[in-house]
Amino acid sequence: MFKKILIANRGEIALRVIRACKEMGIRSIAVHSVPDEDSMHVRMADETICIGPASSIESYLSIPAIISACEISGADAIHPGYGFLAENAKFAQILADHKITFIGPDPSHISRMGDKISAKQTMLELGVPCVPGSDGTVNNLEEAKLVSHKIKFPVIIKASAGGGGRGMRIANNHNELSSAFNSARLEAQSAFGNSDVYIEKYLGKPRHIEIQVFGDGLGNAVYLGERDCSLQRRHQKVLEESPSPALNHKTRVKIGDICASAMKKIKYKGAGTIEFLFSNGEFYFIEMNTRLQVEHPITESVYGVDLVREQIQVAAGMPLSFVQEDLRMSGHSIECRINAESLPKFVANPGLVKTFHAPGGLGVRMDSILYSGYKVLPYYDSLIGKLIVHADNRSLAISRLKRALSEMIIDGIETTSDLFSVLCENDEFQNGEYDIHWLEDKLDTPEFLDKFL
Ligand code: ADP
């Protein structure tokens, strides 16, 4: 087992990994930017190294700075968390060249899944159902027209290198195609330095359902059920739950088996998430994330597993600590993303947190970077905490969430927490009747707006 793990990240995910290291008796090394000196991950780690200024490019994204920190501290492995370098195949390869273990999949899998076109082609070959669309890159408007007529409007034009909901445009008809195609390509070029786009059928009111997979790199792989991440704003997840209110056991097993067998075939190593749109009872693959997800705790809650410990063990060459038959889903879990943003427009709202009180009690988990007196920085992601509840069933989980939210105090800055209290009172949410557009539509209604103005 590793003696020292360096965490190439910050925020709540760095904290999550440090906690796993402590429980495993592994020394943790936090890297941080200059303004992050007072951050929770720096306070909680066994050793700390400053790697650069506020700008992520010069700190959390600087491969030379992170490799130097690794060499100075004598770390034998790096956990990348999510975001930053977590899905950077070049980084994983450089670590391999330096004989430092990357806690994640092989660089070849990261790069294959990082490009959405090659990811889709791979998944099709592995028998995973995909959204109908172009065979690969669509190079010009003529090709775009041919594909769109074949799959029929509406269509969505998406960046091959896409992420974070950028580089996507919808065309409802022939007239909208040209400007949608051109602006998707322009946005893809400026956001990702790669203008390649592809086209998919635009699914009207799907749910976003993703399957957690785990492999040992030797050909063993399992699935750990699904997470329903349909509650989104601007393609960003806001609240996630497991199991999905839309799936039954039979459907779960069917898609789970398809995903696990695909991962066995490619000998996938570590944690991965296969994202689908779910519409009219059918699954359509959209992308795979070759890392731990923000919302992994809801899977941990319903399966009673520690996914970060598992990642570390598998990276150290150990076999998976469970086989599919050992994995049983129990109860219901919900995660709320608490962002330092003001409602109803989700405007970033960093600043000093005068008082913080975390909720507790049975079935409540708070993964947060806050403490009273902490100053939320303007340079980074606005996620400051995740409130996760677990209970025997969905309705009890919602009651528990309401109770936990009522206990939580974050004084000094505005956060998104009030949104969840409003959601808990909403009939459609209570009945699990929502799709990927539902929240955005609701946010424009007096029921929601009046509460936040
Ligand atoms: P990104 O990597 O930028 O997050 P994804 O491919 O994961 O892009 O898609 C993000 C979101 O965009 C999805 O959760 C969904 O809301 C919407 N979306 C993507 N593809 C389609 C599609 N074919 N039809 C309808 N909505 C889509």
XYZ file of C-alpha atoms and ligand atoms in Angstrom:
480
model
C 0.000 0.000 0.000
C 1.065 3.583 -0.597
C 2.834 5.428 2.197
C 2.047 8.952 1.010
C -0.635 10.265 -1.311
C -0.544 13.749 -2.770
C -3.930 15.238 -3.538
C -3.751 17.351 -6.693
C -6.907 19.298 -5.905
C -8.601 21.612 -3.420
C -12.035 22.100 -1.886
C -14.371 19.433 -0.614
C -12.963 16.684 -2.827
C -9.433 17.182 -1.475
C -10.925 16.852 1.989
C -12.769 13.682 0.975
C -9.523 12.053 -0.176
C -7.597 13.192 2.922
C -10.284 11.559 5.080
C -9.916 8.255 3.223
C -6.104 8.440 3.575
C -6.361 8.996 7.320
C -8.633 5.989 7.738
C -6.195 3.862 5.724
C -3.109 5.005 7.664
C -1.638 6.745 4.605
C 0.023 10.162 4.959
C -1.775 12.850 2.972
C -0.098 15.772 1.226
C -2.164 18.817 0.323
C -0.978 21.153 -2.409
C -2.386 24.649 -2.442
C -2.277 28.050 -4.067
C -1.160 31.108 -2.071
C -4.696 32.336 -1.211
C -5.780 28.800 -0.294
C -3.397 28.755 2.663
C -6.275 28.896 5.155
C -8.385 26.330 3.352
C -9.772 23.302 5.095
C -7.857 20.793 2.943
C -4.600 22.483 3.957
C -5.578 22.365 7.626
C -6.563 18.710 7.525
C -3.638 17.217 5.574
C -0.537 15.736 7.207
C 1.806 17.793 5.025
C 1.245 20.833 2.832
C 3.074 22.396 -0.093
C 2.336 25.722 -1.742
C 2.495 25.253 -5.519
C 1.729 28.675 -6.953
C -0.453 31.770 -7.120
C -4.251 32.021 -7.200
C -4.546 31.326 -10.911
C -5.329 27.624 -11.422
C -3.168 27.532 -14.547
C -0.145 28.351 -12.379
C -1.097 26.124 -9.443
C -3.692 23.324 -9.506
C -3.282 22.847 -13.260
C 0.503 23.183 -13.326
C 1.900 19.714 -14.015
C 5.557 20.729 -13.313
C 4.544 22.297 -9.958
C 2.636 19.181 -8.933
C 5.371 16.756 -9.997
C 7.924 18.866 -8.056
C 5.662 18.767 -4.978
C 5.467 15.014 -5.351
C 9.226 14.669 -5.533
C 9.871 17.017 -2.599
C 7.354 15.233 -0.395
C 8.214 11.713 -1.512
C 4.602 10.880 -2.391
C 4.221 7.579 -4.189
C 0.764 8.257 -5.613
C -1.446 11.152 -6.687
C -5.200 11.374 -6.315
C -6.528 13.948 -8.800
C -10.052 14.369 -7.363
C -12.429 15.670 -10.033
C -11.929 18.651 -12.352
C -8.435 20.149 -12.749
C -6.132 17.321 -13.945
C -8.456 14.392 -13.209
C -9.183 13.653 -16.866
C -5.902 14.787 -18.344
C -4.347 11.764 -20.075
C -1.039 13.591 -20.549
C -0.781 14.139 -16.792
C -1.517 10.458 -16.083
C 1.150 9.460 -18.629
C 3.778 11.848 -17.184
C 3.152 10.366 -13.740
C 3.614 6.861 -15.129
C 6.896 7.994 -16.705
C 7.990 9.313 -13.285
C 6.975 6.050 -11.561
C 4.321 7.858 -9.542
C 0.978 6.058 -9.379
C -1.979 7.953 -10.806
C -5.071 6.980 -8.814
C -7.322 6.567 -11.811
C -7.658 4.701 -15.093
C -5.009 4.083 -17.757
C -4.122 7.167 -19.825
C -5.430 5.374 -22.929
C -8.905 5.053 -21.382
C -8.896 8.674 -20.239
C -8.079 9.926 -23.724
C -10.506 7.584 -25.469
C -13.394 8.710 -23.261
C -12.238 12.346 -23.123
C -13.004 12.759 -26.784
C -16.775 12.408 -27.058
C -16.732 11.113 -30.599
C -14.270 8.315 -29.854
C -16.129 7.622 -26.583
C -19.368 7.155 -28.483
C -17.744 4.944 -31.108
C -16.164 2.822 -28.378
C -19.460 2.463 -26.530
C -21.319 1.493 -29.712
C -18.732 -1.231 -30.349
C -19.153 -2.427 -26.748
C -22.915 -2.761 -27.171
C -23.895 0.289 -25.109
C -26.974 2.086 -26.520
C -26.180 5.602 -27.838
C -28.179 8.628 -29.003
C -28.725 8.350 -32.791
C -26.497 10.809 -34.634
C -23.535 11.393 -36.929
C -20.928 8.652 -37.299
C -18.167 10.996 -36.218
C -17.067 14.583 -36.756
C -19.376 16.685 -38.917
C -17.030 18.798 -41.023
C -19.305 21.199 -42.844
C -22.860 22.442 -43.186
C -23.631 20.056 -46.038
C -22.800 17.068 -43.840
C -24.778 18.619 -40.999
C -27.830 18.866 -43.261
C -27.534 15.251 -44.392
C -27.269 13.934 -40.821
C -30.101 16.144 -39.550
C -32.447 14.973 -42.293
C -31.570 11.374 -41.551
C -32.150 11.563 -37.778
C -34.848 14.279 -38.112
C -35.072 17.605 -36.274
C -34.666 18.710 -33.527
C -30.917 18.006 -33.362
C -28.142 19.048 -31.003
C -24.671 20.003 -32.198
C -22.032 19.131 -29.617
C -18.305 19.746 -29.211
C -16.202 16.617 -29.378
C -13.917 18.027 -26.686
C -16.927 19.397 -24.774
C -17.473 19.643 -21.050
C -19.391 21.734 -18.551
C -22.291 22.139 -20.947
C -20.305 24.326 -23.358
C -20.121 24.022 -27.130
C -23.694 22.745 -27.477
C -26.409 24.207 -29.734
C -29.901 23.022 -30.554
C -31.426 23.338 -34.028
C -35.188 22.807 -34.188
C -35.418 22.981 -37.950
C -33.532 23.431 -41.179
C -33.462 27.262 -40.829
C -31.745 27.141 -37.448
C -29.117 24.619 -38.507
C -26.559 26.909 -40.101
C -26.234 29.375 -37.226
C -26.378 26.597 -34.591
C -23.654 24.650 -36.411
C -21.387 27.676 -36.792
C -21.793 28.968 -33.259
C -21.222 25.501 -31.749
C -17.972 25.259 -33.713
C -16.862 28.754 -32.681
C -17.629 28.128 -29.021
C -15.866 24.747 -29.174
C -12.784 26.396 -30.679
C -12.618 29.160 -28.088
C -13.486 26.980 -25.065
C -11.487 23.847 -25.925
C -9.100 24.846 -28.710
C -10.766 22.232 -30.914
C -13.641 23.065 -33.247
C -14.706 19.457 -33.950
C -18.434 18.936 -33.483
C -20.851 16.055 -33.932
C -24.610 15.863 -34.178
C -27.163 13.967 -32.126
C -30.909 13.679 -32.093
C -32.155 16.194 -29.506
C -34.213 14.280 -26.979
C -37.145 16.347 -25.722
C -37.734 15.635 -22.068
C -35.249 13.012 -20.931
C -33.876 12.319 -17.499
C -30.129 12.301 -16.885
C -29.309 8.947 -15.342
C -25.751 7.784 -14.816
C -24.330 4.407 -13.872
C -21.417 4.093 -11.444
C -18.910 1.502 -12.591
C -15.739 0.174 -11.005
C -13.005 -2.005 -12.476
C -9.753 -3.518 -11.231
C -7.859 -3.183 -14.526
C -7.597 -6.972 -14.813
C -10.969 -7.643 -16.374
C -13.194 -7.602 -13.303
C -15.804 -4.853 -13.187
C -19.082 -4.133 -11.416
C -21.820 -1.533 -11.462
C -23.140 0.259 -8.391
C -26.568 1.319 -9.532
C -27.564 4.697 -10.851
C -27.767 8.338 -9.882
C -30.542 10.526 -11.197
C -29.015 13.922 -11.961
C -31.923 15.426 -13.895
C -32.270 18.434 -11.622
C -29.990 20.794 -13.523
C -29.538 24.431 -14.323
C -27.617 25.378 -17.456
C -26.584 21.730 -17.842
C -25.056 21.832 -14.342
C -26.267 19.370 -11.728
C -27.983 20.859 -8.688
C -29.419 17.887 -6.758
C -28.842 14.177 -7.302
C -30.562 11.107 -5.956
C -30.125 7.360 -5.908
C -32.015 5.269 -6.812
C -33.733 7.134 -9.646
C -37.494 7.520 -9.117
C -37.829 6.481 -12.785
C -36.132 3.063 -12.700
C -37.230 -0.315 -11.458
C -34.967 -3.178 -10.421
C -35.222 -4.947 -13.778
C -34.237 -1.854 -15.792
C -31.380 -1.136 -13.387
C -29.967 -4.640 -13.690
C -30.267 -4.565 -17.486
C -28.368 -1.304 -18.020
C -25.985 -2.076 -15.139
C -25.000 -5.391 -16.722
C -24.415 -3.725 -20.099
C -22.114 -1.138 -18.456
C -20.207 -3.610 -16.289
C -19.640 -5.956 -19.205
C -18.380 -3.055 -21.377
C -15.890 -2.169 -18.623
C -14.775 -5.801 -18.328
C -14.075 -5.911 -22.065
C -11.794 -2.864 -21.988
C -10.241 -3.898 -18.614
C -11.175 -0.571 -17.098
C -9.378 0.367 -13.878
C -10.860 2.453 -11.066
C -14.043 4.477 -10.741
C -16.009 5.599 -13.769
C -19.417 6.992 -14.577
C -21.359 6.226 -17.726
C -23.852 9.005 -18.364
C -27.130 8.419 -20.184
C -30.207 10.302 -21.189
C -33.260 8.200 -20.320
C -36.337 8.738 -22.438
C -39.444 6.590 -23.020
C -37.893 3.709 -21.136
C -34.700 3.719 -23.249
C -31.126 4.606 -22.312
C -28.928 6.705 -24.609
C -25.217 7.048 -23.798
C -23.920 10.638 -23.825
C -20.505 10.491 -22.169
C -18.235 8.687 -19.755
C -16.335 10.362 -16.932
C -13.141 8.523 -16.051
C -12.950 9.767 -12.480
C -14.818 10.118 -9.212
C -17.965 12.254 -9.558
C -19.029 15.100 -7.282
C -22.179 13.099 -6.482
C -20.394 9.832 -5.538
C -21.555 10.006 -1.873
C -25.149 9.050 -2.722
C -23.851 5.807 -4.227
C -21.701 5.275 -1.135
C -24.803 5.759 1.018
C -27.080 3.299 -0.746
C -24.397 0.641 -1.255
C -22.489 1.111 2.017
C -19.123 1.294 0.235
C -16.193 3.718 0.357
C -15.438 4.549 -3.275
C -12.275 6.547 -2.517
C -10.770 3.729 -0.436
C -11.628 1.394 -3.304
C -9.924 3.717 -5.822
C -6.766 3.762 -3.698
C -6.762 -0.022 -3.229
C -7.266 -0.752 -6.912
C -4.538 1.751 -7.860
C -2.202 -0.093 -5.476
C -2.858 -3.290 -7.445
C -5.360 -4.905 -5.088
C -8.447 -6.669 -6.442
C -11.911 -5.142 -6.028
C -13.176 -5.726 -2.514
C -16.595 -6.833 -3.813
C -18.152 -8.836 -6.608
C -21.486 -7.921 -8.182
C -23.439 -10.342 -5.981
C -22.110 -8.626 -2.817
C -23.555 -5.279 -3.867
C -27.037 -4.569 -2.559
C -28.807 -1.248 -2.785
C -30.433 -0.170 0.448
C -32.727 2.812 1.067
C -32.603 6.157 -0.684
C -30.030 8.940 -0.772
C -30.176 12.587 -1.909
C -27.335 15.077 -2.364
C -27.741 18.856 -2.519
C -24.945 20.975 -3.900
C -24.470 23.975 -1.655
C -22.895 26.704 -3.764
C -21.723 30.156 -2.701
C -24.232 31.720 -5.087
C -27.202 34.012 -4.623
C -30.648 32.922 -5.774
C -32.573 33.046 -8.030
C -29.897 33.707 -10.659
C -27.085 31.657 -9.125
C -24.674 34.605 -9.146
C -21.294 33.802 -7.544
C -21.225 35.182 -4.028
C -17.844 34.606 -2.367
C -16.917 36.225 0.945
C -16.509 35.736 4.666
C -18.525 33.017 6.389
C -19.140 34.434 9.849
C -20.828 31.387 11.281
C -21.080 27.851 10.023
C -23.016 25.096 11.683
C -23.206 21.714 9.940
C -26.348 19.619 10.312
C -25.957 16.177 11.838
C -27.935 13.291 13.243
C -28.984 9.960 11.803
C -28.448 9.573 8.065
C -26.918 13.021 7.507
C -23.493 13.609 5.940
C -22.010 17.010 5.234
C -18.912 17.147 3.023
C -17.973 20.789 3.345
C -14.948 23.070 3.299
C -16.548 25.636 5.580
C -15.655 26.717 9.085
C -16.665 29.859 10.958
C -14.301 32.618 9.810
C -13.449 31.003 6.444
C -13.367 33.283 3.455
C -14.822 31.725 0.303
C -12.446 32.658 -2.506
C -13.580 34.156 -5.811
C -11.042 32.274 -7.933
C -12.474 28.787 -7.847
C -15.619 26.713 -8.204
C -18.477 27.957 -6.017
C -19.236 24.501 -4.546
C -18.660 24.903 -0.793
C -20.389 21.834 0.480
C -22.562 18.836 -0.229
C -25.377 17.838 2.061
C -26.149 14.150 1.708
C -28.994 12.333 3.427
C -29.856 8.655 3.541
C -33.060 7.013 4.766
C -35.086 3.827 4.264
C -37.107 5.229 1.377
C -37.476 8.344 -0.760
C -40.167 10.037 1.252
C -38.227 9.572 4.506
C -35.104 10.877 2.754
C -36.971 14.060 1.772
C -38.190 14.530 5.364
C -34.653 14.029 6.601
C -33.342 16.521 4.053
C -35.845 19.132 5.236
C -34.807 18.541 8.819
C -31.083 18.738 7.987
C -31.533 21.939 5.976
C -33.341 23.530 8.896
C -30.332 22.830 11.130
C -27.696 24.175 8.753
C -26.379 27.688 9.387
C -24.174 29.485 6.850
C -24.062 33.097 7.924
C -22.299 35.872 5.997
C -22.696 34.766 2.399
C -25.677 33.751 0.308
C -25.876 30.117 -0.755
C -28.147 27.890 -2.802
C -29.456 26.063 0.277
C -32.889 27.749 0.278
C -33.609 26.271 -3.128
C -33.605 22.797 -1.600
C -36.060 23.747 1.126
C -38.431 24.994 -1.591
C -37.909 21.831 -3.639
C -38.748 19.641 -0.652
C -42.211 21.288 -0.510
C -42.908 20.873 -4.226
C -45.445 18.190 -5.218
C -43.805 17.222 -8.484
C -40.415 16.844 -6.824
C -42.015 14.829 -4.046
C -43.526 12.540 -6.676
C -40.226 12.258 -8.532
C -41.832 13.738 -11.647
C -39.088 15.781 -13.262
C -36.840 15.779 -16.325
C -33.670 17.710 -17.239
C -35.629 20.918 -18.041
C -38.016 20.850 -15.120
C -35.918 22.839 -12.622
C -34.999 25.564 -15.078
C -38.678 26.009 -15.993
C -39.686 26.062 -12.324
C -37.080 28.670 -11.446
C -39.015 31.133 -13.609
C -42.330 30.562 -11.809
C -43.671 32.687 -8.892
C -43.657 29.565 -6.702
C -39.872 29.736 -6.767
C -39.105 33.351 -7.707
C -41.196 34.881 -4.906
C -39.257 32.876 -2.346
C -35.890 34.238 -3.404
C -36.562 37.873 -4.256
P -21.017 18.109 -20.949
O -19.839 17.184 -20.967
O -20.708 19.442 -21.542
O -21.654 18.188 -19.603
P -23.010 16.180 -21.916
O -22.873 15.438 -23.179
O -22.763 15.418 -20.651
O -22.082 17.499 -21.979
O -24.457 16.839 -21.840
C -24.777 17.730 -20.800
C -26.266 17.949 -20.750
O -26.740 18.470 -22.011
C -27.082 16.685 -20.527
O -27.188 16.345 -19.162
C -28.400 17.120 -21.126
O -29.058 18.001 -20.220
C -28.014 17.940 -22.347
N -27.900 17.093 -23.574
C -26.768 16.545 -24.094
N -27.038 15.810 -25.192
C -28.380 15.871 -25.401
C -29.299 15.302 -26.365
N -28.880 14.507 -27.365
N -30.613 15.587 -26.224
C -31.063 16.383 -25.224
N -30.258 16.947 -24.291
C -28.933 16.694 -24.357
